PDB file of C-alpha atoms in Angstrom:
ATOM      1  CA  UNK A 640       6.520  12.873  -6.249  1.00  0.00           C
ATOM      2  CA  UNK A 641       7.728   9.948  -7.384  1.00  0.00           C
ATOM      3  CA  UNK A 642       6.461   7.609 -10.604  1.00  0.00           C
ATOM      4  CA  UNK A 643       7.284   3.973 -10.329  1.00  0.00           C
ATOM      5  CA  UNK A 644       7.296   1.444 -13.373  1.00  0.00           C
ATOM      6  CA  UNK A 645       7.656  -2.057 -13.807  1.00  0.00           C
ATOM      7  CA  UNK A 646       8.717  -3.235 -17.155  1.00  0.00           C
ATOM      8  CA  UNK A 647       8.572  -7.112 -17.496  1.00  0.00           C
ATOM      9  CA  UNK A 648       8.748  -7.406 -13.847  1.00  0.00           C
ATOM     10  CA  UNK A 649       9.525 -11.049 -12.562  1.00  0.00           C
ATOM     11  CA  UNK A 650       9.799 -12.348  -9.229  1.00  0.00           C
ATOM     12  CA  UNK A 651       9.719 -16.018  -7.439  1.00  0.00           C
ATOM     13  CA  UNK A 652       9.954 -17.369  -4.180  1.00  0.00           C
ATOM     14  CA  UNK A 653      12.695 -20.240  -4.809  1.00  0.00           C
ATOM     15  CA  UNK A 654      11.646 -22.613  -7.919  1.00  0.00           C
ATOM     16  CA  UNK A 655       8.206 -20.868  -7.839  1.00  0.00           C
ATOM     17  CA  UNK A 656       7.525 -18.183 -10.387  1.00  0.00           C
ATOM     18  CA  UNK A 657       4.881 -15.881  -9.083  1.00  0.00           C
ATOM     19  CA  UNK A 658       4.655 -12.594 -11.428  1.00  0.00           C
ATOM     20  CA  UNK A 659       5.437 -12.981 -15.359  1.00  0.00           C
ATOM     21  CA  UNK A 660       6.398 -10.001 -17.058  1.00  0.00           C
ATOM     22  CA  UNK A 661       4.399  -7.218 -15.481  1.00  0.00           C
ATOM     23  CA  UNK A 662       4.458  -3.797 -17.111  1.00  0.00           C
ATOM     24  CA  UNK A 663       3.096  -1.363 -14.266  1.00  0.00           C
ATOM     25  CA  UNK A 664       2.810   2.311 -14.272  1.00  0.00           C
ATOM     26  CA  UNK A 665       2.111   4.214 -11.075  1.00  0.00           C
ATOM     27  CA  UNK A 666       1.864   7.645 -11.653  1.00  0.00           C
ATOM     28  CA  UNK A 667       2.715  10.686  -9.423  1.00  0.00           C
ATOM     29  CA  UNK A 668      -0.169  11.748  -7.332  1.00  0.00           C
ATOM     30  CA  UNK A 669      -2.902   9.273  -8.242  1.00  0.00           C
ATOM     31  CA  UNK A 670      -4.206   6.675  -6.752  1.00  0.00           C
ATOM     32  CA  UNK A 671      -3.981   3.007  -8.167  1.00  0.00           C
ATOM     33  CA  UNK A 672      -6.308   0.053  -7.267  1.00  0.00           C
ATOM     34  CA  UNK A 673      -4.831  -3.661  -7.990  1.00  0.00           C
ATOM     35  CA  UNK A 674      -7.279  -6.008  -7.914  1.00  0.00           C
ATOM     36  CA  UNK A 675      -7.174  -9.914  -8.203  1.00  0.00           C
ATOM     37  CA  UNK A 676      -8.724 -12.820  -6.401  1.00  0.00           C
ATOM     38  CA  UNK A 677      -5.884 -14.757  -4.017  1.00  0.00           C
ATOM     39  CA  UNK A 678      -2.571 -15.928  -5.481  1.00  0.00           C
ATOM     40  CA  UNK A 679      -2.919 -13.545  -8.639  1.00  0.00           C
ATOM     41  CA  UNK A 680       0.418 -12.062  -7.289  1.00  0.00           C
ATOM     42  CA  UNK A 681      -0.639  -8.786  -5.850  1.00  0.00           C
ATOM     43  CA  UNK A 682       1.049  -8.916  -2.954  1.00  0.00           C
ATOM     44  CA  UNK A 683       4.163 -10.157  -4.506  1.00  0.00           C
ATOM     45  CA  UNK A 684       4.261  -7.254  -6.271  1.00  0.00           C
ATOM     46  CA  UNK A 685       4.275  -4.991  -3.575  1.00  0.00           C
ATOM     47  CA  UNK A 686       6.827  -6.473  -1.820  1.00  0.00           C
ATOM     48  CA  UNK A 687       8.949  -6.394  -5.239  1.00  0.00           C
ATOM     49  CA  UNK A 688       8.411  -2.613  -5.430  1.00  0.00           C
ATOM     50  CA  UNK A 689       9.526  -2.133  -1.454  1.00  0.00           C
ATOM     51  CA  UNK A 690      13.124  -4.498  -1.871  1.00  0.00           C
ATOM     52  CA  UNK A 691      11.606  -7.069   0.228  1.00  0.00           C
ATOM     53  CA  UNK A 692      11.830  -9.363  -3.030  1.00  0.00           C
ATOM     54  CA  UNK A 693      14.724  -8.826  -5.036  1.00  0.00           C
ATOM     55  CA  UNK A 694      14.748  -8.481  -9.039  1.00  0.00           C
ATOM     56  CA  UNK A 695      16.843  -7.369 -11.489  1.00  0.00           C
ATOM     57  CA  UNK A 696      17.694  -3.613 -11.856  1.00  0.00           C
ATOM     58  CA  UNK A 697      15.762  -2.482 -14.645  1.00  0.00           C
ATOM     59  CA  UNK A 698      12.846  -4.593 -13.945  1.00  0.00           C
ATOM     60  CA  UNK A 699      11.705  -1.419 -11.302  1.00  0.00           C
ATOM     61  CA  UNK A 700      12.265   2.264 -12.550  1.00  0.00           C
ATOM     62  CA  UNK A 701      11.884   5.536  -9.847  1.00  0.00           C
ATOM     63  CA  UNK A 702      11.359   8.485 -11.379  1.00  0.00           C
ATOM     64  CA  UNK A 703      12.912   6.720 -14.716  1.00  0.00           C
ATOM     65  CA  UNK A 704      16.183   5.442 -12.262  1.00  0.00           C
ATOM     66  CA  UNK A 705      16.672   1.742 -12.124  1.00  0.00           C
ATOM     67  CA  UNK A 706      15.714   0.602  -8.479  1.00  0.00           C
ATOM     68  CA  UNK A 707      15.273  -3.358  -8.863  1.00  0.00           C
ATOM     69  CA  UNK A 708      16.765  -4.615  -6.394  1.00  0.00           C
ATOM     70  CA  UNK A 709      17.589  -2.036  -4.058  1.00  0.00           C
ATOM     71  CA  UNK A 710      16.989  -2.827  -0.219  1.00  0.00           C
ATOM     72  CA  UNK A 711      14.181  -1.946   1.318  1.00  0.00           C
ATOM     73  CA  UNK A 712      15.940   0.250   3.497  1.00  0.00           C
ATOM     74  CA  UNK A 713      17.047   2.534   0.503  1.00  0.00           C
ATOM     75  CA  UNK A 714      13.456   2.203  -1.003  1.00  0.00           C
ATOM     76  CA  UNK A 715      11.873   4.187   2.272  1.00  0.00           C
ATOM     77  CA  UNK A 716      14.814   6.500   1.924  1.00  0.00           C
ATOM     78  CA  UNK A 717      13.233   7.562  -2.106  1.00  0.00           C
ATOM     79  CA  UNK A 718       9.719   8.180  -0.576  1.00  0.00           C
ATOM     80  CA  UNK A 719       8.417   4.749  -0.852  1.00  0.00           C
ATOM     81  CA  UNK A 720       6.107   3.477   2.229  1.00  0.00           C
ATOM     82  CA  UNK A 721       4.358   0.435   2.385  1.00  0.00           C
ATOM     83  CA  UNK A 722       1.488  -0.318   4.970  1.00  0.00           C
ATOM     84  CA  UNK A 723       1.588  -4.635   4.764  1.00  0.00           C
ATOM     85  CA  UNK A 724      -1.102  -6.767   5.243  1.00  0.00           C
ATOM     86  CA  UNK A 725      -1.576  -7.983   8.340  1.00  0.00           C
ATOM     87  CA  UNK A 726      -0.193  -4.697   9.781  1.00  0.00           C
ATOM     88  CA  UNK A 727       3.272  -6.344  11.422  1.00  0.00           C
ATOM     89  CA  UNK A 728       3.248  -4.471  14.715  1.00  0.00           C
ATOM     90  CA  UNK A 729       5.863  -5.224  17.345  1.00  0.00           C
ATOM     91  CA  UNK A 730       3.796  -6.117  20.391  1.00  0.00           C
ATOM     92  CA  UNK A 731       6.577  -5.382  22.610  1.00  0.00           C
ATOM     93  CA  UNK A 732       6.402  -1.639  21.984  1.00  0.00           C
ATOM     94  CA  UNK A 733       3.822   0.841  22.418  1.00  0.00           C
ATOM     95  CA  UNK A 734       1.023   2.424  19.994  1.00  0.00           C
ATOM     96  CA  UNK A 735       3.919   5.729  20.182  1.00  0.00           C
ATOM     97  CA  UNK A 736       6.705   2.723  20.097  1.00  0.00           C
ATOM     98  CA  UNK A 737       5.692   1.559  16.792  1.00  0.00           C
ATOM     99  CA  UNK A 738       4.632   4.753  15.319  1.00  0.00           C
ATOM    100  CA  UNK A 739       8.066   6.236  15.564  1.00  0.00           C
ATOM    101  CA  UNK A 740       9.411   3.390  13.646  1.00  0.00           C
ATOM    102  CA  UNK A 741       8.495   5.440  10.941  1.00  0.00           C
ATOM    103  CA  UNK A 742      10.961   8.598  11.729  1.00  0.00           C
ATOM    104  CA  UNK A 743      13.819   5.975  11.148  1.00  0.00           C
ATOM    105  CA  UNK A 744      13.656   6.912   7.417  1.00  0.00           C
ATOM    106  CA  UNK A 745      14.875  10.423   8.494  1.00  0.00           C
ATOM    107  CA  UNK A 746      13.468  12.270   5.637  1.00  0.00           C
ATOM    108  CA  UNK A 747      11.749  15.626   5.981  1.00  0.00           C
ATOM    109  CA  UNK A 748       8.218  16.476   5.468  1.00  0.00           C
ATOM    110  CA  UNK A 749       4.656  17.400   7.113  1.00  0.00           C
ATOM    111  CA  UNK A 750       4.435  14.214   9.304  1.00  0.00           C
ATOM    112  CA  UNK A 751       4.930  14.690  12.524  1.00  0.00           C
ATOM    113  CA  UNK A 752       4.048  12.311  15.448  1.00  0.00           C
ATOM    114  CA  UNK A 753       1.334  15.668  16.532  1.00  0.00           C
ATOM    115  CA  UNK A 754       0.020  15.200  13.327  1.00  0.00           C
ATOM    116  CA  UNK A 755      -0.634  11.682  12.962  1.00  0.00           C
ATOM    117  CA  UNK A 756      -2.583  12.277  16.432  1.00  0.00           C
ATOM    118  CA  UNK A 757      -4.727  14.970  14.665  1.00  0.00           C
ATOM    119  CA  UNK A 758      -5.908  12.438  12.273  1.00  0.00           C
ATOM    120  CA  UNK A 759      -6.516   9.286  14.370  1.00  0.00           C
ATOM    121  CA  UNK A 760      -7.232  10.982  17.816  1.00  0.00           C
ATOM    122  CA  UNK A 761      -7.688   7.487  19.292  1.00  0.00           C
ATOM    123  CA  UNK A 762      -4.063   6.888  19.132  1.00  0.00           C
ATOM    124  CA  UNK A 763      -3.011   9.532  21.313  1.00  0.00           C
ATOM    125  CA  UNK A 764      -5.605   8.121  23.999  1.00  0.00           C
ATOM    126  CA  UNK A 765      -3.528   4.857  23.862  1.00  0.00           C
ATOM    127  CA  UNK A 766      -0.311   5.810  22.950  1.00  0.00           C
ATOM    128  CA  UNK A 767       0.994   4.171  26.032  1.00  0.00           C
ATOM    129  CA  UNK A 768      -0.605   0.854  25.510  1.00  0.00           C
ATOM    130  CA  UNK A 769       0.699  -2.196  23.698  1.00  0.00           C
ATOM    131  CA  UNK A 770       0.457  -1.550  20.082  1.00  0.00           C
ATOM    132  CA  UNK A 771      -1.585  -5.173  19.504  1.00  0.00           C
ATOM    133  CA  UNK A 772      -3.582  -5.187  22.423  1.00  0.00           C
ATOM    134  CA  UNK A 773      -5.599  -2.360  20.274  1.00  0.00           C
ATOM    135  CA  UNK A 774      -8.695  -3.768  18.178  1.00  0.00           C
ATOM    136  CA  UNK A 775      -7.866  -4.545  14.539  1.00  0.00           C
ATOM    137  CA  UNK A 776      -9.275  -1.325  13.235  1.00  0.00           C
ATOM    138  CA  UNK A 777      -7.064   0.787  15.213  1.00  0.00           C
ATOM    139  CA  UNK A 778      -3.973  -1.198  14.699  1.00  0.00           C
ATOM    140  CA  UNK A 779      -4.755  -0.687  11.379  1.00  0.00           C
ATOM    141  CA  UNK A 780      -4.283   3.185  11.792  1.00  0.00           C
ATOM    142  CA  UNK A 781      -0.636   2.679  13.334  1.00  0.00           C
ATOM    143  CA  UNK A 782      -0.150   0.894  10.716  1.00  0.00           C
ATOM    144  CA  UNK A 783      -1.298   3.549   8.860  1.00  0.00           C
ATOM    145  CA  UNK A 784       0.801   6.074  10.687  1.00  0.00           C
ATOM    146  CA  UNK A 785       3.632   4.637  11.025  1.00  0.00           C
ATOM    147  CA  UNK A 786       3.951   4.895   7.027  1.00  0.00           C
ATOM    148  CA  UNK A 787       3.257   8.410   6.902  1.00  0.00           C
ATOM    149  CA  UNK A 788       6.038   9.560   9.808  1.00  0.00           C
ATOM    150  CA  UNK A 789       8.433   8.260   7.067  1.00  0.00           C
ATOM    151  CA  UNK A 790       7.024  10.863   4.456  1.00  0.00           C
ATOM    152  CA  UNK A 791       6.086   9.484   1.985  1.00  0.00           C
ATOM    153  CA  UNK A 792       5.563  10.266  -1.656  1.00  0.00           C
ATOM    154  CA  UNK A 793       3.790   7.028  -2.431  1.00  0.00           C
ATOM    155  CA  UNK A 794       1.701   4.710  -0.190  1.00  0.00           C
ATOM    156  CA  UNK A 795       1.340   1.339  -0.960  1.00  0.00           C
ATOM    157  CA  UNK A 796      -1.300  -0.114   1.132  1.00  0.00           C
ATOM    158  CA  UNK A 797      -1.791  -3.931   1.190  1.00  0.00           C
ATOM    159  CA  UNK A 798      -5.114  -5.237   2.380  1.00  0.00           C
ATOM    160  CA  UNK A 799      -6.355  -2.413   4.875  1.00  0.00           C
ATOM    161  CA  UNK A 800      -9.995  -3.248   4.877  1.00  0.00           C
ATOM    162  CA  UNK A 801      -9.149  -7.503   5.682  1.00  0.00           C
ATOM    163  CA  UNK A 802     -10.953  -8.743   8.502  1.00  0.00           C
ATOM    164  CA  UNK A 803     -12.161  -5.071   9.852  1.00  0.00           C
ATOM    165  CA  UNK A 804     -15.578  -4.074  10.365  1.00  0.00           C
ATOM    166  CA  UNK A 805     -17.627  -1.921   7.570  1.00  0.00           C
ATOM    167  CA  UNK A 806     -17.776   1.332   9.665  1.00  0.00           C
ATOM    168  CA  UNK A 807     -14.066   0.707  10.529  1.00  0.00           C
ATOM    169  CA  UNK A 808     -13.496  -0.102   6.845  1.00  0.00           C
ATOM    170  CA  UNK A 809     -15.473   3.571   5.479  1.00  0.00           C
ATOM    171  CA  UNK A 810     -13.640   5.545   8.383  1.00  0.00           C
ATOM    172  CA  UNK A 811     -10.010   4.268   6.771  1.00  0.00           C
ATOM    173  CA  UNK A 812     -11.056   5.204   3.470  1.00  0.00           C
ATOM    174  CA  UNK A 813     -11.872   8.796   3.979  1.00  0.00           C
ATOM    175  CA  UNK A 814      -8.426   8.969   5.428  1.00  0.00           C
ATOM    176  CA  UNK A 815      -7.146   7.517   2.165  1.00  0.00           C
ATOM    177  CA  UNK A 816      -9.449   9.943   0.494  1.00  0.00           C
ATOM    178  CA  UNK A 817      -8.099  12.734   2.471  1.00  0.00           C
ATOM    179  CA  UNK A 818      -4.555  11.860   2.154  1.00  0.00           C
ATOM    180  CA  UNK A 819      -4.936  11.415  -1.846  1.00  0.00           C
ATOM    181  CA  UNK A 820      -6.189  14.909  -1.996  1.00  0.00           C
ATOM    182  CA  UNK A 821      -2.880  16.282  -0.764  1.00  0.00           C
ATOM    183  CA  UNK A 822      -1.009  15.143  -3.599  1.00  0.00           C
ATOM    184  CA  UNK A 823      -0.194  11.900  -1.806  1.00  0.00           C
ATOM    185  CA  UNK A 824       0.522   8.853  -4.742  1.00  0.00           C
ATOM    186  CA  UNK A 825      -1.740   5.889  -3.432  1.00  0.00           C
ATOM    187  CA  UNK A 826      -1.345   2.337  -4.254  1.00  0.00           C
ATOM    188  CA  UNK A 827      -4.561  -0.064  -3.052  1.00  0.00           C
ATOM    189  CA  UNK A 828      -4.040  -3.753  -2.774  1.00  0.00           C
ATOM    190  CA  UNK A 829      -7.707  -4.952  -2.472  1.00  0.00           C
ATOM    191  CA  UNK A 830     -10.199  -7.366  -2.416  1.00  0.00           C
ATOM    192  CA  UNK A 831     -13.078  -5.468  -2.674  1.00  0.00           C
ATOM    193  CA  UNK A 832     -13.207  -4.496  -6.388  1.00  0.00           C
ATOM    194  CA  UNK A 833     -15.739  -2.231  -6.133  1.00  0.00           C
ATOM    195  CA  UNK A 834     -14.794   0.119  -3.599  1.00  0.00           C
ATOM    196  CA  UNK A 835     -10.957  -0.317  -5.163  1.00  0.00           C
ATOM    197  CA  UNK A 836     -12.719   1.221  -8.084  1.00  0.00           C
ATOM    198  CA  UNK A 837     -14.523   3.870  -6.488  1.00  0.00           C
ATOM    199  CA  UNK A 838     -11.552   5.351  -4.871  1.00  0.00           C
ATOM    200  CA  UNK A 839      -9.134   4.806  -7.691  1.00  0.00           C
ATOM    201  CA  UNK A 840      -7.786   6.707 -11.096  1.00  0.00           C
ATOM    202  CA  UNK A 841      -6.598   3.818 -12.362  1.00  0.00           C
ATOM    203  CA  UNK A 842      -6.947  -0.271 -11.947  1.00  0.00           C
ATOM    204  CA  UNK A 843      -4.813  -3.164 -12.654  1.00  0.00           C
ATOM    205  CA  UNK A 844      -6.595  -6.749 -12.436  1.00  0.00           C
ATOM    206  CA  UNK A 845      -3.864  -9.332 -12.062  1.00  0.00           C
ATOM    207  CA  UNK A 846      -4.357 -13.190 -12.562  1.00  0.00           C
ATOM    208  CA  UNK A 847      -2.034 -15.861 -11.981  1.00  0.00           C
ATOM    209  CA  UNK A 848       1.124 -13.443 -11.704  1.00  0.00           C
ATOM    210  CA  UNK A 849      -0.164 -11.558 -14.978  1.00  0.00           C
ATOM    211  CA  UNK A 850      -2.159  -8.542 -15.723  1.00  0.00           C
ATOM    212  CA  UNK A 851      -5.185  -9.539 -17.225  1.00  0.00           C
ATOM    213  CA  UNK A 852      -6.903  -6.043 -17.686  1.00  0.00           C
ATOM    214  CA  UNK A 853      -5.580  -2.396 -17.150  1.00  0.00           C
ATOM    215  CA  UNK A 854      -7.094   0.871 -17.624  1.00  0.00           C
ATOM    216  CA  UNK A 855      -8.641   4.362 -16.211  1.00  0.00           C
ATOM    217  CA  UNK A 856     -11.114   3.598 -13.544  1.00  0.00           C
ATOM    218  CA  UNK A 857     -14.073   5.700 -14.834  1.00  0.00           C
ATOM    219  CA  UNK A 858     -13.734   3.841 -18.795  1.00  0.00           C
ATOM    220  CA  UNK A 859     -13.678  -0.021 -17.149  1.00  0.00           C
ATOM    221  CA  UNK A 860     -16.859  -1.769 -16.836  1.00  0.00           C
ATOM    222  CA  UNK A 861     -17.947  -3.819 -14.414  1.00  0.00           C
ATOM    223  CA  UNK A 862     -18.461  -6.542 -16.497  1.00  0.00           C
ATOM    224  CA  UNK A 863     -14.670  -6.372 -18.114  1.00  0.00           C
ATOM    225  CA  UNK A 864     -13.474  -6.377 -14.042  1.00  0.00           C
ATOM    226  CA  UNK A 865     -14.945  -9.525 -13.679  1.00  0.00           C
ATOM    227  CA  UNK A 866     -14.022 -10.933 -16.767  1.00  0.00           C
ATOM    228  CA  UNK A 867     -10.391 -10.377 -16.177  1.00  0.00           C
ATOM    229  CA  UNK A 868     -11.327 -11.249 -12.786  1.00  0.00           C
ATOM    230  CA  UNK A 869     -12.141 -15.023 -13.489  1.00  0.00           C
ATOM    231  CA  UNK A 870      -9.895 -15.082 -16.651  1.00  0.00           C
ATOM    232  CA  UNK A 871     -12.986 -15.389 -18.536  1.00  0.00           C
TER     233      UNK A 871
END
C-alpha cells in the first residue's frame, strides 16, 4: 500500500499560482475526503499527485521516495489510479473498449475484467455499446472500472457524485465503501461535505490553493467545516 505526502506542494497553470505550500498526508488504507467550494485547488491537486501537473521532486513523496514530477505514466505503474471528473471516456470505443484501458498499466492484482462485471453487472449487459452513449451514472462506473483493472493501491476519485442522480449517487458509494474495506487507500474529491465526511477517516478543507482546516473525520465539527469552508 502506498502513503503519499505533499510537503509544500506548489503548482500553477502558466503565471497562475493555484496551490501554495500544501502539506498532505494520505495514509495507506484509509480513506481521505478533500473538501472545498470551486477554485480552492482540489482538483489541481489531484492532477499534481497523478504527473498530469508537474512539480518539483520532493514536493510529492511515495512511500517516502521523491515522485514530483514523474509522468503520469510511471505514477499508474506505483499503484496510483485516478478516476477524473468528468469521467474522460473515449466515445469511439466500447464500455469493454475503455475498461481495458486500464490493463495498460500491466501490474498484477485481483482486478480482472470478470470481476469488474461482478460488481457493476450493468456493464457486462452493454459491454458492446459505445462507452458515452451510457447514462451518466453508468459511465461513471467505467470510469470507475477502468481505475481498478490497473490495480490500484490508491484511488483518487475526483467528483463522482457531479451531476448524477441521488440513488445513482448512494449506489457508487457503497462501492467505495466496499472497496475501502479491502484495504483499498481512497482519496474523495467532493462537493458534498457531508457525505465526504461520513465516508472518510480523515478531511482536508482547502481554500484558495491552501489548506484551511485538517484533521480526523470523527473529531471535526460541523461548524469548524464550514468555517474553513468560507474562510471564516
Amino acid at each position: 500500500m502506498s502513503t503519499i505526502e505533499t510537503r509544500g506542494l506548489t503548482a500553477h497553470y502558466g503565471d497562475f499560482q493555484a496551490l501554495f505550500g500544501l502539506d498532505v498526508t494520505l495514509r495507506s488504507g484509509e480513506t481521505t475526503a478533500i473538501i472545498g467550494a470551486n477554485g480552492a485547488g482540489k482538483s489541481t491537486f489531484m492532477k499534481a499527485i497523478t504527473g498530469l501537473i508537474k512539480t518539483a521532486p520532493d514536493m510529492i513523496h511515495i512511500d517516502g521516495a521523491p515522485a514530483g514530477g514523474r509522468d503520469a505514466h510511471t505514477i499508474i505503474s506505483q499503484g496510483i489510479a485516478m478516476v477524473p471528473e468528468g469521467r474522460r471516456l473515449f466515445p469511439s470505443l466500447s464500455v469493454e473498449e475503455n475498461l481495458l484501458i486500464g490493463t495498460h498499466a500491466k501490474r498484477s492484482g485481483p482486478w480482472s475484467l470478470d470481476r469488474v462485471y461482478d460488481v457493476f453487472p450493468v456493464l457486462k449487459e452493454r459491454r458492446r455499446l459505445s462507452g458515452t452513449s451510457l447514462s451518466g451514472g453508468q459511465q461513471q462506473m467505467v470510469a470507475i472500472g477502468r481505475a481498478l483493472l490497473s490495480n490500484p493501491t490508491t484511488l483518487l476519485c475526483d467528483e463522482i457524485s457531479l451531476g448524477l442522480a441521488p440513488v445513482v449517487i448512494e449506489e457508487l458509494y457503497r462501492t467505495i465503501a466496499e472497496l475501502r474495506s479491502e484495504g483499498l487507500s481512497i482519496v474523495i474529491v467532493e462537493q458534498d461535505v457531508a457525505r465526504a465526511v461520513r465516508v472518510a477517516d480523515q478531511v482536508y478543507c482547502f481554500m484558495e490553493g491552501r489548506v484551511s482546516l485538517s484533521g480526523a473525520a470523527q473529531d471535526i465539527a460541523l461548524e469548524d467545516i464550514r468555517n474553513a469552508y468560507f474562510g471564516i
